[in-house]
C-alpha cells in the first residue's frame, strides 16, 4: 500500500486507531469477562450474591487479590474457594481482582 | 473523505473484516449490532446464554424458545422431593429476561431446524430466522432401554429427572407410602445428567423417612460400581441414616434390566425387587431436536468445538449444556451455565470480528445429605489438545474428615448457591 503524503498517513493512522482501539479494548474486556463469568454464578452478576455466599461488592482490588492468593496457597481456609483459586495463575487472579472492582 | 478502495486498505491495516455484515460495523457500534440470535431451551444453558448475550451486545435481537411458560429446575428438585422446599421455589418465570434484558420469549415446541435456510420452524407453523442458533435442549430418555420402562410407565414409576410434574409425583408417592415401605432408586450408567443427583435424592428421601416413616428402607440399584462424591455420601449415610440406605453396585446385581409396572417390581442381576415407591432414572441422550437436526452422533450426544460450542456438524449452530460433549465436564447445571457463558463470549467475539477468546470454565456442585449437612465438588476447566480438561491441582471433592461446621457451612452455601445461580440465569 502506497502512502502518498503525510496527510494521507495521518488519515490512515486515525482510521486505524478509531477502529482498532475499541476492538482491542473489547478483546481485553472479553478476556477478563471470560475469566470472571463463572464466578458470577455464585457471587452474583452484580457482584452481590442473592443468597448466603459472601459478596464481592465493596471489596478493594487488593483485598480480592490477597484473598484469592491466600485461598490458593491455603493460607486462608474456606470451603470450595481453596479448590477453585488453585485453578488460576497469579496474573489471572490480578485480572479478576481488577474486573471485580472496575 | 476516504474512498472505498482506501477504506478497504485501511480496514485491512486495522485488522478489520471488509465484510460489512460483521467486523467493521459491529466494531463501530461496539456491540453485536442487529444480529438475530435464536436460542432453543430456557434452562441453565439456554437462559444463561440469552442473558449474557444480551448484556454483552446491546441492541442484539434474541429470541428464546421454550415449550413451557416457566422453567422448573432439576437442581434442588431433590429438596422438593424430600419436603424441604415447595415446587414454587424451583419454578422460574422468563419475565425478568423479557423485561430487564429485552429478550423475546416464545412459548412453543420446535418442529425442526433448517440449517441451510437458517430457520427454526415451530410446531405451530411459525418460523424464526437466525444468524446464530444456540440449542440447550437438556436430556431425553432412552425409553425401553430398560425393558418395560416407557413414557406410560413413568406415570407410575416416576423418573423425576425433569423438574415439574414428575418431581411432584415422586413426592406424593413418598407421602402416601406406609411406614416400613421400600423405596427403590435406580440410577443409570455414565454419562447422565447430574452425577451426584441420585445419591443426594437417596439422602433427602432418607431424611424425610427418618422423621416420618423410620421403619422404611431405601435400596439404590445402581448400574455403576462407583459414583460421584461416593466416600463423602457413604460416610454421611452411616452417620446420619445408619442402615436405612443400601447401595447395590452394578457388578453385584444393581443393574436394572426390566420393570413390571403392574406389580411394582424391578429385575436386576437375576433378582426381583419389589418397591412401594420406585424411582427409575433411565439412560439418557441429548434432547430430541438435536437428533432430528443431525446434531447428535452415534453416542446420542452432540459433538462440538470445545472452545466455542459450535456444532461440528452444522454451521452457525451451537450446543451447550447436558446435550453436548464437553470433554471432562460433567452434565450439571453449573457446567451448563458456565458453558453458556463461554458460548456467549465466543459468539460476541465472532460478531465483533475478533479472534476466539481463550475459554475458562468452572463447575461447583453442592449436594445436601441433610438440611444441615452439605458436601461439594468443584473444578476449574481449560481447553487443551484433548479438549476440555480440569486444571491440575485444582478442584476435587471436599475433605473426607471435616469438622461438623464445614458440613453445615456447605449446607448453607448449597442453599446460597441455588439462590445465586437462579438469579444469574433468570434474573
Short mmCIF file of C-alpha atoms in Angstrom, two decimals:
data_model
loop_
_atom_site.label_atom_id
_atom_site.label_comp_id
_atom_site.label_asym_id
_atom_site.label_seq_id
_atom_site.Cartn_x
_atom_site.Cartn_y
_atom_site.Cartn_z
CA UNK A 1 0.00 0.00 0.00
CA UNK A 2 1.40 3.35 -1.03
CA UNK A 3 1.15 6.38 1.25
CA UNK A 4 1.06 9.47 -0.96
CA UNK A 5 1.88 12.01 1.68
CA UNK A 6 1.82 12.79 5.37
CA UNK A 7 -1.82 13.83 5.27
CA UNK A 8 -2.75 10.51 3.85
CA UNK A 9 -0.68 8.77 6.52
CA UNK A 10 -2.39 10.74 9.27
CA UNK A 11 -5.80 9.89 7.86
CA UNK A 12 -4.87 6.26 7.74
CA UNK A 13 -3.49 6.32 11.28
CA UNK A 14 -6.63 7.96 12.60
CA UNK A 15 -8.76 5.38 10.91
CA UNK A 16 -6.69 2.52 12.25
CA UNK A 17 -6.80 3.94 15.77
CA UNK A 18 -10.50 4.66 15.63
CA UNK A 19 -11.33 1.11 14.81
CA UNK A 20 -8.53 -0.92 16.32
CA UNK A 21 -8.53 0.66 19.79
CA UNK A 22 -12.12 -0.13 20.60
CA UNK A 23 -11.58 -3.53 19.09
CA UNK A 24 -8.52 -4.13 21.26
CA UNK A 25 -10.24 -2.95 24.40
CA UNK A 26 -13.22 -5.13 23.58
CA UNK A 27 -10.89 -8.07 23.25
CA UNK A 28 -9.29 -7.32 26.61
CA UNK A 29 -12.69 -6.81 28.19
CA UNK A 30 -13.92 -10.07 26.79
CA UNK A 31 -10.87 -11.88 28.16
CA UNK A 32 -11.49 -10.58 31.70
CA UNK A 33 -15.20 -11.23 31.24
CA UNK A 34 -14.41 -14.81 30.20
CA UNK A 35 -12.34 -15.41 33.34
CA UNK A 36 -14.80 -13.74 35.69
CA UNK A 37 -18.06 -15.09 34.27
CA UNK A 38 -18.06 -18.38 36.18
CA UNK A 39 -17.52 -16.50 39.47
CA UNK A 40 -20.73 -14.53 38.90
CA UNK A 41 -22.89 -17.66 39.13
CA UNK A 42 -22.32 -17.76 42.89
CA UNK A 43 -21.13 -14.25 43.70
CA UNK A 44 -23.83 -12.56 41.64
CA UNK A 45 -23.91 -10.92 38.21
CA UNK A 46 -23.86 -7.57 40.04
CA UNK A 47 -21.09 -8.89 42.34
CA UNK A 48 -23.67 -9.23 45.11
CA UNK A 49 -24.89 -12.73 45.80
CA UNK A 50 -28.62 -13.27 46.22
CA UNK A 51 -28.06 -15.79 48.99
CA UNK A 52 -25.61 -16.73 51.70
CA UNK A 53 -22.47 -16.73 49.56
CA UNK A 54 -20.21 -13.81 50.51
CA UNK A 55 -20.49 -10.87 48.08
CA UNK A 56 -17.52 -9.39 46.27
CA UNK A 57 -19.06 -5.93 46.01
CA UNK A 58 -17.41 -3.36 48.26
CA UNK A 59 -14.07 -5.16 48.40
CA UNK A 60 -10.98 -3.40 47.07
CA UNK A 61 -8.93 -4.95 44.29
CA UNK A 62 -6.06 -5.52 46.77
CA UNK A 63 -8.36 -7.34 49.17
CA UNK A 64 -9.83 -9.54 46.46
CA UNK A 65 -6.39 -10.34 45.12
CA UNK A 66 -4.91 -11.18 48.50
CA UNK A 67 -7.98 -13.24 49.50
CA UNK A 68 -7.73 -15.29 46.30
CA UNK A 69 -3.97 -15.75 46.66
CA UNK A 70 -4.43 -16.81 50.29
CA UNK A 71 -7.09 -19.33 49.30
CA UNK A 72 -4.82 -20.59 46.52
CA UNK A 73 -1.88 -21.04 48.89
CA UNK A 74 -4.02 -22.44 51.73
CA UNK A 75 -3.15 -19.53 53.98
CA UNK A 76 -6.85 -18.89 54.41
CA UNK A 77 -9.24 -21.79 54.87
CA UNK A 78 -12.57 -21.73 53.08
CA UNK A 79 -14.87 -24.44 51.81
CA UNK A 80 -14.74 -24.53 47.99
CA UNK A 81 -12.63 -21.43 47.39
CA UNK A 82 -9.30 -23.13 48.17
CA UNK A 83 -10.06 -25.70 45.50
CA UNK A 84 -11.23 -23.10 42.96
CA UNK A 85 -8.47 -20.50 43.48
CA UNK A 86 -5.85 -23.15 42.65
CA UNK A 87 -7.19 -23.16 39.09
CA UNK A 88 -5.87 -19.65 38.36
CA UNK A 89 -2.41 -18.18 37.79
CA UNK A 90 -1.37 -15.20 39.91
CA UNK A 91 -1.75 -12.99 36.81
CA UNK A 92 -5.28 -14.23 36.28
CA UNK A 93 -6.07 -13.56 39.93
CA UNK A 94 -4.86 -9.97 39.46
CA UNK A 95 -7.05 -9.63 36.36
CA UNK A 96 -10.05 -10.98 38.28
CA UNK A 97 -9.46 -8.53 41.14
CA UNK A 98 -9.42 -5.69 38.62
CA UNK A 99 -12.52 -6.91 36.88
CA UNK A 100 -14.49 -7.06 40.11
CA UNK A 101 -13.59 -3.50 41.12
CA UNK A 102 -13.85 -1.59 37.88
CA UNK B 1 -13.45 11.59 2.52
CA UNK B 2 -12.00 8.15 2.46
CA UNK B 3 -12.68 6.37 -0.79
CA UNK B 4 -13.89 2.79 -0.78
CA UNK B 5 -10.60 1.41 -2.08
CA UNK B 6 -8.64 3.25 0.60
CA UNK B 7 -11.26 2.34 3.16
CA UNK B 8 -10.68 -1.32 2.41
CA UNK B 9 -6.93 -0.88 2.59
CA UNK B 10 -7.17 0.91 5.90
CA UNK B 11 -9.58 -1.68 7.17
CA UNK B 12 -7.11 -4.40 6.35
CA UNK B 13 -4.47 -2.46 8.28
CA UNK B 14 -6.77 -2.12 11.23
CA UNK B 15 -7.30 -5.84 11.16
CA UNK B 16 -10.95 -5.46 10.30
CA UNK B 17 -13.03 -7.55 8.02
CA UNK B 18 -14.07 -5.97 4.74
CA UNK B 19 -17.36 -7.77 5.06
CA UNK B 20 -19.76 -5.04 6.18
CA UNK B 21 -22.02 -7.60 7.82
CA UNK B 22 -19.64 -8.32 10.64
CA UNK B 23 -16.29 -6.95 11.74
CA UNK B 24 -16.41 -3.32 10.81
CA UNK B 25 -19.92 -2.17 11.54
CA UNK B 26 -20.33 -4.18 14.65
CA UNK B 27 -17.00 -2.95 15.96
CA UNK B 28 -18.07 0.60 15.16
CA UNK B 29 -21.21 0.06 17.19
CA UNK B 30 -19.22 -1.68 19.92
CA UNK B 31 -21.86 -4.38 20.08
CA UNK B 32 -23.30 -7.32 18.24
CA UNK B 33 -25.46 -4.88 16.33
CA UNK B 34 -28.60 -6.22 14.81
CA UNK B 35 -27.61 -9.87 14.70
CA UNK B 36 -30.51 -12.27 15.20
CA UNK B 37 -29.86 -14.99 17.75
CA UNK B 38 -32.35 -17.76 18.40
CA UNK B 39 -31.94 -19.88 21.50
CA UNK B 40 -33.83 -23.14 21.99
CA UNK B 41 -34.31 -24.13 25.63
CA UNK B 42 -34.82 -21.80 28.59
CA UNK B 43 -32.92 -23.79 31.20
CA UNK B 44 -29.46 -23.47 32.74
CA UNK B 45 -27.71 -23.36 29.36
CA UNK B 46 -30.21 -21.51 27.17
CA UNK B 47 -31.42 -18.80 29.55
CA UNK B 48 -27.84 -18.07 30.67
CA UNK B 49 -26.69 -17.72 27.08
CA UNK B 50 -29.61 -15.40 26.29
CA UNK B 51 -28.93 -13.16 29.26
CA UNK B 52 -25.16 -12.94 28.75
CA UNK B 53 -25.50 -12.33 25.01
CA UNK B 54 -27.96 -9.54 25.76
CA UNK B 55 -25.60 -7.98 28.29
CA UNK B 56 -22.58 -8.19 26.01
CA UNK B 57 -24.37 -6.98 22.88
CA UNK B 58 -26.83 -4.14 23.45
CA UNK B 59 -29.21 -3.93 20.51
CA UNK B 60 -28.93 -7.58 19.55
CA UNK B 61 -32.15 -9.46 18.73
CA UNK B 62 -32.53 -12.51 20.93
CA UNK B 63 -35.43 -14.91 20.78
CA UNK B 64 -35.63 -17.63 23.43
CA UNK B 65 -37.90 -20.58 22.69
CA UNK B 66 -39.14 -22.91 25.40
CA UNK B 67 -42.04 -25.30 25.42
CA UNK B 68 -43.11 -24.23 28.89
CA UNK B 69 -44.12 -20.85 30.27
CA UNK B 70 -41.98 -21.36 33.34
CA UNK B 71 -38.85 -23.39 33.95
CA UNK B 72 -38.71 -25.91 36.79
CA UNK B 73 -35.14 -26.74 37.75
CA UNK B 74 -33.69 -30.19 38.36
CA UNK B 75 -31.18 -28.73 40.85
CA UNK B 76 -32.95 -28.55 44.21
CA UNK B 77 -35.78 -30.79 43.00
CA UNK B 78 -34.43 -33.36 45.47
CA UNK B 79 -35.11 -30.80 48.21
CA UNK B 80 -38.72 -30.64 46.98
CA UNK B 81 -38.97 -34.44 46.91
CA UNK B 82 -37.56 -34.54 50.44
CA UNK B 83 -40.02 -31.87 51.64
CA UNK B 84 -37.50 -29.07 52.33
CA UNK B 85 -38.90 -26.72 49.69
CA UNK B 86 -42.11 -26.28 47.73
CA UNK B 87 -42.21 -26.75 43.95
CA UNK B 88 -42.75 -22.98 43.58
CA UNK B 89 -39.23 -22.48 44.99
CA UNK B 90 -37.70 -24.22 41.96
CA UNK B 91 -40.06 -22.68 39.38
CA UNK B 92 -38.79 -19.63 37.48
CA UNK B 93 -40.56 -17.35 35.03
CA UNK B 94 -38.98 -15.72 32.00
CA UNK B 95 -40.46 -12.31 32.90
CA UNK B 96 -37.17 -10.72 34.00
CA UNK B 97 -35.44 -11.89 30.83
CA UNK B 98 -38.21 -10.19 28.87
CA UNK B 99 -38.34 -7.00 30.91
CA UNK B 100 -34.77 -6.37 32.02
CA UNK B 101 -32.86 -7.84 29.08
CA UNK B 102 -35.22 -7.24 26.17
CA UNK B 103 -35.25 -10.91 25.24
CA UNK B 104 -38.22 -12.12 23.22
CA UNK B 105 -39.51 -15.31 24.81
CA UNK B 106 -41.64 -17.58 22.65
CA UNK B 107 -43.59 -20.47 24.14
CA UNK B 108 -43.65 -23.24 21.64
CA UNK B 109 -42.40 -26.59 20.53
CA UNK B 110 -39.76 -26.75 17.81
CA UNK B 111 -40.74 -28.91 14.84
CA UNK B 112 -37.37 -28.82 13.09
CA UNK B 113 -34.34 -26.78 12.19
CA UNK B 114 -33.36 -25.76 8.67
CA UNK B 115 -29.57 -25.18 8.88
CA UNK B 116 -29.28 -24.26 5.19
CA UNK B 117 -32.08 -21.69 5.38
CA UNK B 118 -31.01 -20.70 8.93
CA UNK B 119 -34.51 -21.08 10.29
CA UNK B 120 -36.15 -22.70 13.28
CA UNK B 121 -39.61 -23.99 12.44
CA UNK B 122 -42.09 -24.16 15.29
CA UNK B 123 -44.87 -26.74 15.54
CA UNK B 124 -47.48 -24.03 15.19
CA UNK B 125 -46.05 -23.19 11.77
CA UNK B 126 -44.22 -20.00 12.64
CA UNK B 127 -40.56 -19.88 11.72
CA UNK B 128 -37.71 -17.92 13.28
CA UNK B 129 -34.76 -16.80 11.17
CA UNK B 130 -31.36 -16.66 12.80
CA UNK B 131 -27.79 -15.56 12.22
CA UNK B 132 -26.67 -17.82 15.08
CA UNK B 133 -28.64 -20.58 16.76
CA UNK B 134 -27.89 -21.84 20.27
CA UNK B 135 -29.52 -25.07 21.42
CA UNK B 136 -29.64 -26.16 25.04
CA UNK B 137 -32.19 -28.97 24.98
CA UNK B 138 -31.04 -30.91 28.04
CA UNK B 139 -31.58 -34.66 28.07
CA UNK B 140 -34.18 -37.04 26.70
CA UNK B 141 -34.66 -40.56 27.98
CA UNK B 142 -33.92 -43.75 26.10
CA UNK B 143 -37.35 -45.24 26.62
CA UNK B 144 -37.43 -49.06 26.76
CA UNK B 145 -33.64 -49.27 27.21
CA UNK B 146 -34.87 -50.78 30.47
CA UNK B 147 -37.49 -53.26 29.29
CA UNK B 148 -40.98 -52.04 30.12
CA UNK B 149 -39.91 -48.54 31.11
CA UNK B 150 -41.56 -46.13 28.72
CA UNK B 151 -43.40 -42.80 28.93
CA UNK B 152 -46.51 -44.52 30.29
CA UNK B 153 -44.54 -46.46 32.91
CA UNK B 154 -43.05 -43.17 34.12
CA UNK B 155 -46.54 -42.12 35.22
CA UNK B 156 -46.47 -44.96 37.77
CA UNK B 157 -42.74 -45.27 38.44
CA UNK B 158 -41.52 -41.68 38.12
CA UNK B 159 -38.07 -40.76 36.84
CA UNK B 160 -38.34 -37.26 38.36
CA UNK B 161 -35.27 -36.35 36.29
CA UNK B 162 -37.01 -33.40 34.65
CA UNK B 163 -38.22 -30.78 37.13
CA UNK B 164 -42.02 -30.40 37.25
CA UNK B 165 -44.95 -32.82 37.50
CA UNK B 166 -42.56 -35.78 37.81
CA UNK B 167 -40.95 -34.15 40.86
CA UNK B 168 -44.38 -33.74 42.44
CA UNK B 169 -45.43 -37.29 41.57
CA UNK B 170 -42.45 -38.79 43.38
CA UNK B 171 -43.07 -36.51 46.37
CA UNK B 172 -46.73 -37.56 46.52
CA UNK B 173 -45.84 -41.26 46.34
CA UNK B 174 -43.44 -40.85 49.27
CA UNK B 175 -46.11 -39.02 51.26
CA UNK B 176 -48.64 -41.78 50.52
CA UNK B 177 -46.24 -44.63 51.33
CA UNK B 178 -46.80 -46.58 54.57
CA UNK B 179 -44.05 -46.78 57.18
CA UNK B 180 -41.88 -49.80 56.51
CA UNK B 181 -42.03 -49.46 52.73
CA UNK B 182 -39.08 -49.94 50.42
CA UNK B 183 -38.07 -47.06 48.13
CA UNK B 184 -36.06 -48.16 45.10
CA UNK B 185 -33.87 -45.62 43.32
CA UNK B 186 -32.24 -46.87 40.12
CA UNK B 187 -29.53 -44.61 38.63
CA UNK B 188 -28.18 -45.26 35.11
CA UNK B 189 -24.67 -45.78 33.85
CA UNK B 190 -22.49 -42.79 32.83
CA UNK B 191 -22.85 -40.35 31.22
CA UNK B 192 -26.06 -38.89 32.58
CA UNK B 193 -27.42 -35.61 33.93
CA UNK B 194 -26.22 -34.66 37.42
CA UNK B 195 -23.86 -37.47 38.52
CA UNK B 196 -24.35 -36.92 42.30
CA UNK B 197 -28.13 -36.34 41.91
CA UNK B 198 -29.40 -39.87 42.61
CA UNK B 199 -27.35 -40.07 45.83
CA UNK B 200 -28.49 -36.66 47.04
CA UNK B 201 -32.02 -37.88 46.33
CA UNK B 202 -31.48 -41.01 48.42
CA UNK B 203 -30.12 -38.80 51.21
CA UNK B 204 -33.02 -36.34 51.30
CA UNK B 205 -35.60 -39.12 51.00
CA UNK B 206 -33.85 -40.80 53.96
CA UNK B 207 -34.01 -37.52 55.86
CA UNK B 208 -37.79 -37.44 55.31
CA UNK B 209 -38.31 -41.13 56.12
CA UNK B 210 -36.19 -40.97 59.26
CA UNK B 211 -38.54 -38.35 60.66
CA UNK B 212 -41.88 -39.65 59.39
CA UNK B 213 -41.53 -43.32 58.39
CA UNK B 214 -38.48 -44.65 60.26
CA UNK B 215 -39.05 -48.36 59.54
CA UNK B 216 -38.71 -47.75 55.80
CA UNK B 217 -35.71 -48.55 53.67
CA UNK B 218 -34.04 -47.20 50.53
CA UNK B 219 -32.37 -49.52 48.04
CA UNK B 220 -30.20 -47.94 45.35
CA UNK B 221 -29.96 -50.36 42.43
CA UNK B 222 -27.08 -48.84 40.52
CA UNK B 223 -25.85 -49.62 37.01
CA UNK B 224 -22.39 -48.40 38.13
CA UNK B 225 -19.70 -49.61 40.52
CA UNK B 226 -18.78 -46.16 41.77
CA UNK B 227 -20.39 -42.75 41.89
CA UNK B 228 -19.75 -39.06 42.39
CA UNK B 229 -18.67 -37.91 45.89
CA UNK B 230 -19.06 -41.56 46.91
CA UNK B 231 -16.90 -41.58 50.06
CA UNK B 232 -18.50 -38.37 51.34
CA UNK B 233 -22.01 -39.68 50.73
CA UNK B 234 -21.35 -43.08 52.29
CA UNK B 235 -19.66 -41.58 55.38
CA UNK B 236 -22.65 -39.30 55.84
CA UNK B 237 -25.18 -42.11 55.31
CA UNK B 238 -23.50 -44.21 58.00
CA UNK B 239 -23.52 -41.29 60.36
CA UNK B 240 -26.98 -39.89 59.70
CA UNK B 241 -29.11 -42.76 58.46
CA UNK B 242 -27.48 -45.97 59.74
CA UNK B 243 -28.84 -48.97 57.83
CA UNK B 244 -31.60 -47.12 56.06
CA UNK B 245 -29.78 -46.75 52.73
CA UNK B 246 -28.45 -49.81 50.91
CA UNK B 247 -26.39 -49.30 47.75
CA UNK B 248 -26.10 -52.21 45.31
CA UNK B 249 -23.36 -51.65 42.69
CA UNK B 250 -23.80 -52.83 39.10
CA UNK B 251 -21.35 -55.73 39.39
CA UNK B 252 -23.23 -57.05 42.43
CA UNK B 253 -26.67 -57.19 40.90
CA UNK B 254 -27.53 -53.49 40.77
CA UNK B 255 -28.16 -53.08 37.04
CA UNK B 256 -31.89 -52.85 36.37
CA UNK B 257 -32.84 -54.51 33.09
CA UNK B 258 -36.63 -54.77 33.33
CA UNK B 259 -39.57 -53.30 35.20
CA UNK B 260 -43.00 -54.76 35.85
CA UNK B 261 -45.13 -51.67 36.39
CA UNK B 262 -48.28 -53.51 37.47
CA UNK B 263 -46.55 -55.49 40.20
CA UNK B 264 -44.18 -52.65 41.15
CA UNK B 265 -41.23 -54.94 40.59
CA UNK B 266 -37.81 -54.34 39.07
CA UNK B 267 -35.44 -57.02 37.76
CA UNK B 268 -31.73 -56.55 38.36
CA UNK B 269 -28.86 -59.04 38.12
CA UNK B 270 -31.17 -62.07 38.24
CA UNK B 271 -33.03 -60.81 41.34
CA UNK B 272 -36.51 -59.41 41.73
CA UNK B 273 -37.02 -56.35 43.92
CA UNK B 274 -40.41 -55.04 44.97
CA UNK B 275 -40.77 -51.43 45.95
CA UNK B 276 -43.55 -49.36 47.48
CA UNK B 277 -42.08 -46.41 45.57
CA UNK B 278 -39.88 -46.96 42.53
CA UNK B 279 -37.79 -44.20 41.00
CA UNK B 280 -36.21 -45.25 37.71
CA UNK B 281 -33.63 -42.80 36.33
CA UNK B 282 -33.33 -44.14 32.79
CA UNK B 283 -30.35 -43.97 30.41
CA UNK B 284 -30.21 -40.64 28.60
CA UNK B 285 -29.23 -38.90 25.38
CA UNK B 286 -29.22 -35.37 24.00
CA UNK B 287 -32.62 -33.66 23.79
CA UNK B 288 -34.87 -34.67 20.88
CA UNK B 289 -34.44 -31.78 18.46
CA UNK B 290 -30.69 -32.41 18.15
CA UNK B 291 -31.34 -35.85 16.68
CA UNK B 292 -33.81 -34.70 14.02
CA UNK B 293 -31.44 -31.85 13.12
CA UNK B 294 -28.49 -34.22 12.69
CA UNK B 295 -26.51 -32.60 15.50
CA UNK B 296 -26.01 -35.74 17.62
CA UNK B 297 -23.58 -38.54 16.76
CA UNK B 298 -23.83 -42.30 17.36
CA UNK B 299 -23.18 -41.79 21.07
CA UNK B 300 -26.50 -39.94 21.32
CA UNK B 301 -24.76 -36.68 22.32
CA UNK B 302 -23.68 -33.65 20.27
CA UNK B 303 -20.05 -33.17 19.25
CA UNK B 304 -18.95 -29.52 19.40
CA UNK B 305 -15.83 -27.44 19.04
CA UNK B 306 -14.96 -27.47 22.74
CA UNK B 307 -13.57 -23.92 22.65
CA UNK B 308 -16.74 -22.32 21.28
CA UNK B 309 -19.56 -24.92 21.48
CA UNK B 310 -20.11 -24.57 17.73
CA UNK B 311 -21.53 -27.80 16.34
CA UNK B 312 -19.01 -29.81 14.35
CA UNK B 313 -21.90 -30.96 12.17
CA UNK B 314 -23.79 -27.80 11.20
CA UNK B 315 -22.68 -24.23 10.63
CA UNK B 316 -23.75 -21.36 12.90
CA UNK B 317 -25.37 -23.71 15.40
CA UNK B 318 -24.05 -24.01 18.96
CA UNK B 319 -24.99 -26.64 21.55
CA UNK B 320 -24.46 -26.10 25.27
CA UNK B 321 -25.37 -27.94 28.44
CA UNK B 322 -26.16 -31.62 29.04
CA UNK B 323 -26.68 -32.35 25.33
CA UNK B 324 -23.14 -31.51 24.17
CA UNK B 325 -19.92 -33.47 24.51
CA UNK B 326 -17.83 -31.16 26.68
CA UNK B 327 -14.64 -33.09 27.45
CA UNK B 328 -14.20 -33.73 31.16
CA UNK B 329 -17.06 -31.50 32.28
CA UNK B 330 -19.97 -33.26 33.97
CA UNK B 331 -23.55 -32.81 32.85
CA UNK B 332 -24.53 -30.40 35.61
CA UNK B 333 -26.50 -27.17 35.90
CA UNK B 334 -23.42 -25.17 36.82
CA UNK B 335 -21.48 -26.69 33.91
CA UNK B 336 -24.30 -25.75 31.52
CA UNK B 337 -24.34 -22.21 32.94
CA UNK B 338 -20.55 -21.95 32.58
CA UNK B 339 -20.60 -23.36 29.03
CA UNK B 340 -23.36 -20.95 28.03
CA UNK B 341 -21.24 -18.01 29.19
CA UNK B 342 -18.24 -19.23 27.19
CA UNK B 343 -20.51 -19.65 24.17
CA UNK B 344 -21.96 -16.14 24.65
CA UNK B 345 -18.47 -14.60 24.80
CA UNK B 346 -17.32 -16.52 21.71
CA UNK B 347 -20.42 -15.55 19.72
CA UNK B 348 -19.85 -11.94 20.79
CA UNK B 349 -16.20 -12.11 19.71
CA UNK B 350 -17.21 -13.60 16.40
CA UNK B 351 -19.89 -10.92 15.82
CA UNK B 352 -17.17 -8.35 16.58
CA UNK B 353 -14.80 -9.94 14.09
CA UNK B 354 -12.43 -10.74 16.96
CA UNK B 355 -10.41 -13.89 17.48
CA UNK B 356 -11.78 -16.57 19.80
CA UNK B 357 -11.16 -15.78 23.45
CA UNK B 358 -9.22 -18.37 25.47
CA UNK B 359 -12.04 -20.17 27.28
CA UNK B 360 -12.31 -20.82 31.01
CA UNK B 361 -14.97 -22.73 32.94
CA UNK B 362 -15.90 -23.67 36.49
CA UNK B 363 -18.16 -26.33 37.92
CA UNK B 364 -19.28 -26.00 41.52
CA UNK B 365 -21.76 -28.56 42.70
CA UNK B 366 -23.24 -28.98 46.16
CA UNK B 367 -25.28 -31.90 47.42
CA UNK B 368 -27.41 -31.81 50.54
CA UNK B 369 -27.17 -35.01 52.54
CA UNK B 370 -29.39 -33.45 55.20
CA UNK B 371 -30.71 -29.89 55.70
CA UNK B 372 -27.62 -29.04 57.75
CA UNK B 373 -25.11 -31.33 56.05
CA UNK B 374 -23.71 -30.34 52.67
CA UNK B 375 -20.88 -31.71 50.52
CA UNK B 376 -19.34 -30.29 47.38
CA UNK B 377 -17.24 -30.91 44.32
CA UNK B 378 -15.59 -28.19 42.25
CA UNK B 379 -13.31 -27.88 39.25
CA UNK B 380 -11.76 -25.24 37.04
CA UNK B 381 -11.52 -26.20 33.37
CA UNK B 382 -9.38 -25.07 30.45
CA UNK B 383 -9.08 -26.14 26.85
CA UNK B 384 -6.19 -28.36 25.76
CA UNK B 385 -5.32 -30.55 22.79
CA UNK B 386 -7.51 -33.22 24.42
CA UNK B 387 -10.49 -30.88 24.67
CA UNK B 388 -11.83 -29.52 27.95
CA UNK B 389 -9.82 -30.74 30.94
CA UNK B 390 -9.70 -29.90 34.64
CA UNK B 391 -6.78 -27.76 35.82
CA UNK B 392 -4.26 -29.99 37.61
CA UNK B 393 -4.07 -29.41 41.34
CA UNK B 394 -7.35 -27.51 41.47
CA UNK B 395 -10.87 -28.70 42.27
CA UNK B 396 -11.97 -32.01 43.72
CA UNK B 397 -14.36 -33.02 46.48
CA UNK B 398 -14.33 -31.58 49.98
CA UNK B 399 -12.19 -33.19 52.68
CA UNK B 400 -13.26 -36.62 53.88
CA UNK B 401 -12.62 -35.86 57.52
CA UNK B 402 -14.01 -32.43 58.23
CA UNK B 403 -15.39 -30.66 61.25
CA UNK B 404 -19.20 -30.62 61.52
CA UNK B 405 -19.08 -26.84 60.93
CA UNK B 406 -17.65 -27.45 57.45
CA UNK B 407 -20.65 -29.65 56.56
CA UNK B 408 -23.13 -27.18 57.99
CA UNK B 409 -21.41 -24.29 56.17
CA UNK B 410 -21.58 -26.26 52.94
CA UNK B 411 -25.31 -26.81 53.54
CA UNK B 412 -25.73 -23.05 53.98
CA UNK B 413 -23.69 -22.43 50.83
CA UNK B 414 -25.68 -25.06 48.91
CA UNK B 415 -28.83 -23.01 49.56
CA UNK B 416 -26.90 -19.83 48.69
CA UNK B 417 -25.59 -21.45 45.53
CA UNK B 418 -29.13 -22.12 44.34
CA UNK B 419 -30.41 -18.63 45.12
CA UNK B 420 -27.43 -17.06 43.38
CA UNK B 421 -27.36 -19.16 40.25
CA UNK B 422 -31.07 -18.86 39.53
CA UNK B 423 -30.69 -15.08 39.79
CA UNK B 424 -27.67 -15.23 37.46
CA UNK B 425 -29.82 -17.13 34.95
CA UNK B 426 -33.43 -15.89 35.13
CA UNK B 427 -32.79 -12.51 36.75
#
